[in-house]
């Protein structure tokens, strides 16, 4: 029996089919309450029979499930694999005690995030047992790097001068999440210079109104290059930005694995 080569049309068909299954899987993740077949077909721009076959394949693998009223959700096996992988990541294991100490100290939400292109990706998040508020951040989710304290800390290391900042921005328009968000390459360069000088970054209600944040680099895998950044985010009326800045010596000590007292 002959096998298809990479240049064979059959190989291309299989690749498209695999891409379609992955697109369906990614779309399922955007609908925790479930999504119907017709809506899914529209979302991935594919015929309903084709999408139905992709969903059937995902169901056989346990990566999708069908609940009442014919709606599809991510399957338990996919979630089990994702959470098991996440729990075993070295950076997650090492950062958890730091996040817990910061969360206990401030009674606010804490994050560990990494830089991925123009976004930050949240690898870990810990909410306080009481008084937690709903933020846009979720584990695995993204926010624009230039609007967040964790993003600015990491960009300050990745973009050392104005030429690098302008190359990173390119032809994009920087999204202004709030009226306080950075909107130009020049503004971002000036802010990153301040971050390098201070050694920490602030989000003064730049990503979400009413929420401020401070972040410091986390050196989990290298003593010279940050693997990510750790932040403390608080409601502005409850935990003013000035209070977080004043506590930076303790925050730095905790992230370094030292006793903050």
XYZ file of C-alpha atoms in Angstrom:
261
model
C 0.000 0.000 0.000
C 1.467 3.363 -1.013
C 1.854 6.125 1.520
C 1.089 9.780 0.855
C 4.064 12.111 0.740
C 3.970 15.663 2.205
C 3.370 17.006 -1.324
C 0.537 14.548 -1.999
C -3.012 16.027 -2.036
C -4.072 13.296 0.401
C -1.534 14.549 2.945
C -2.836 18.080 2.546
C -6.400 16.840 3.138
C -5.348 15.115 6.340
C -3.597 18.276 7.532
C -6.702 20.360 6.872
C -8.770 17.761 8.712
C -6.434 17.872 11.699
C -6.483 21.661 11.685
C -10.273 21.590 11.665
C -10.421 19.252 14.659
C -8.030 21.523 16.540
C -10.129 24.563 15.616
C -13.220 22.827 16.998
C -11.339 21.941 20.189
C -10.158 25.542 20.614
C -13.683 26.842 20.043
C -15.067 24.457 22.688
C -12.687 26.043 25.197
C -14.328 29.420 24.559
C -17.759 28.133 25.585
C -17.754 26.737 29.139
C -21.573 26.661 29.034
C -21.548 24.643 25.833
C -22.045 25.327 22.144
C -24.467 23.817 19.643
C -23.516 22.149 16.376
C -24.888 24.902 14.157
C -23.137 27.624 16.142
C -19.891 25.660 16.074
C -20.120 25.213 12.297
C -20.468 28.956 11.883
C -17.587 29.656 14.265
C -15.122 27.421 12.398
C -16.606 28.171 8.950
C -17.149 24.518 8.076
C -20.139 22.374 7.007
C -22.170 20.855 9.809
C -21.484 17.213 8.766
C -17.744 17.906 8.813
C -17.913 19.569 12.220
C -20.072 16.738 13.526
C -17.381 14.237 12.518
C -14.718 16.342 14.262
C -16.818 16.470 17.426
C -17.396 12.718 17.239
C -13.643 12.137 17.070
C -13.092 14.410 20.058
C -15.837 12.631 21.999
C -14.257 9.230 21.326
C -10.996 10.553 22.783
C -12.774 12.050 25.796
C -11.781 15.552 24.689
C -15.405 16.630 24.154
C -18.739 15.733 25.694
C -22.353 16.367 24.787
C -24.651 17.694 27.475
C -28.368 18.389 27.537
C -30.037 20.096 24.604
C -27.296 18.812 22.289
C -24.637 21.262 23.418
C -20.960 20.336 23.401
C -18.352 21.101 26.071
C -14.744 20.145 26.727
C -14.497 16.558 27.913
C -13.296 15.420 31.306
C -10.302 13.583 29.840
C -9.025 16.731 28.156
C -9.406 18.692 31.398
C -7.697 15.933 33.378
C -4.715 15.954 31.016
C -4.495 19.749 30.963
C -4.609 20.125 34.732
C -2.198 17.218 35.309
C 0.280 18.782 32.905
C -0.148 22.186 34.496
C 0.386 20.830 38.005
C 3.616 19.078 36.983
C 5.205 22.091 35.276
C 8.342 23.024 37.208
C 7.567 26.733 37.210
C 4.084 26.086 38.578
C 5.443 23.897 41.369
C 8.110 26.429 42.342
C 5.863 29.485 42.178
C 2.944 28.164 44.245
C 4.480 28.838 47.704
C 5.335 32.404 46.646
C 1.819 33.063 45.401
C 0.305 31.673 48.585
C 2.550 33.831 50.770
C 1.684 36.966 48.787
C -2.014 36.136 48.749
C -2.015 35.575 52.514
C -0.095 38.797 53.116
C -2.247 41.104 50.998
C -5.594 39.323 50.818
C -5.658 40.025 47.083
C -5.347 38.065 43.844
C -1.820 37.098 42.760
C -0.546 35.895 39.385
C 2.403 34.278 37.692
C 2.584 35.071 33.961
C 4.944 34.673 31.032
C 5.421 36.719 27.874
C 4.171 35.322 24.569
C 4.491 37.774 21.695
C 2.267 40.774 22.299
C 0.467 39.122 25.221
C 1.055 37.756 28.660
C -0.184 34.262 29.420
C -1.217 33.492 32.979
C 0.370 30.255 34.180
C -0.879 30.459 37.770
C -3.416 32.474 39.711
C -4.431 32.411 43.351
C -7.432 34.193 44.833
C -7.864 34.990 48.529
C -10.395 32.849 50.416
C -12.561 35.906 51.053
C -13.150 39.127 49.152
C -11.953 37.884 45.758
C -13.206 39.834 42.749
C -13.681 38.670 39.181
C -10.740 39.793 37.042
C -10.160 39.258 33.326
C -7.215 36.989 34.127
C -7.638 33.204 34.013
C -5.016 30.464 33.978
C -4.122 29.964 30.336
C -5.729 33.275 29.395
C -4.107 36.330 27.869
C -3.984 40.085 28.284
C -2.061 42.713 26.295
C 1.476 42.906 27.637
C 1.705 46.701 27.445
C -1.373 47.142 29.679
C -0.308 44.877 32.535
C 2.337 45.112 35.228
C 3.552 41.561 34.551
C 3.796 42.372 30.855
C 5.733 45.580 31.385
C 8.228 43.838 33.680
C 8.918 41.217 31.016
C 8.963 43.677 28.131
C 11.505 45.806 30.018
C 13.890 42.828 29.863
C 13.000 41.789 26.310
C 13.068 45.263 24.715
C 16.216 47.068 25.923
C 15.969 50.214 23.783
C 13.605 52.340 21.724
C 14.450 50.583 18.458
C 13.473 47.248 19.988
C 10.222 48.718 21.316
C 9.297 50.174 17.923
C 10.130 46.902 16.183
C 7.939 45.030 18.677
C 5.022 47.417 18.147
C 5.529 47.397 14.370
C 2.426 48.513 12.509
C 0.066 47.552 15.301
C -2.140 49.967 17.167
C -1.666 49.385 20.880
C -5.013 48.604 22.440
C -6.144 51.069 25.084
C -8.052 48.968 27.599
C -8.774 52.055 29.710
C -8.136 55.779 29.391
C -4.906 55.217 31.363
C -3.467 52.581 29.013
C -0.250 53.176 27.091
C -1.096 53.857 23.460
C 2.136 54.606 21.558
C 5.603 53.147 21.115
C 7.126 56.306 22.583
C 5.025 56.050 25.731
C 5.884 52.367 26.083
C 9.627 52.997 25.667
C 9.545 55.672 28.394
C 7.590 53.388 30.724
C 9.920 50.432 30.188
C 12.917 52.649 30.951
C 11.282 53.532 34.287
C 10.609 49.842 34.967
C 14.267 48.953 34.376
C 15.358 51.744 36.689
C 12.964 50.792 39.492
C 13.036 47.020 39.081
C 9.259 46.684 39.211
C 6.214 47.672 37.154
C 2.809 49.119 37.979
C -0.591 48.815 36.392
C -2.471 51.892 37.556
C -5.945 50.865 36.341
C -4.506 50.428 32.837
C -5.935 46.971 32.107
C -9.154 47.093 34.150
C -10.853 50.127 35.684
C -10.672 50.064 39.464
C -7.901 47.459 39.598
C -4.233 48.247 40.188
C -1.226 46.009 40.367
C 2.498 45.758 40.984
C 4.766 43.108 39.492
C 8.351 41.962 39.865
C 10.414 39.547 37.747
C 10.654 35.904 38.803
C 13.941 34.104 38.193
C 12.781 30.497 38.478
C 15.056 28.879 35.888
C 17.884 31.380 35.351
C 19.659 33.896 37.601
C 19.872 36.472 34.800
C 16.784 36.058 32.609
C 13.297 36.117 34.188
C 11.170 33.070 33.481
C 8.084 35.149 34.156
C 6.675 37.782 36.469
C 4.660 37.708 39.681
C 2.060 40.309 40.521
C -0.322 41.363 43.265
C -3.585 42.838 41.954
C -6.008 44.720 44.174
C -9.098 46.847 44.032
C -7.999 50.469 44.016
C -10.382 51.499 46.796
C -9.332 48.583 49.015
C -5.620 48.243 48.285
C -4.250 51.523 46.879
C -1.322 51.300 44.500
C 0.789 53.246 46.994
C 0.253 50.513 49.589
C 1.510 47.854 47.174
C 4.553 49.938 46.232
C 5.375 50.551 49.895
C 5.347 46.788 50.460
C 7.703 46.021 47.583
C 10.633 45.033 49.841
C 8.485 42.245 51.291
C 7.105 41.284 47.883
C 10.623 41.010 46.476
C 11.756 38.970 49.464
C 8.900 36.501 49.064
C 9.518 36.092 45.321
C 13.209 35.509 46.084
C 12.285 32.807 48.587
C 13.372 34.836 51.596
C 11.649 35.701 54.841
C 9.857 39.058 54.356
C 9.910 39.968 58.045
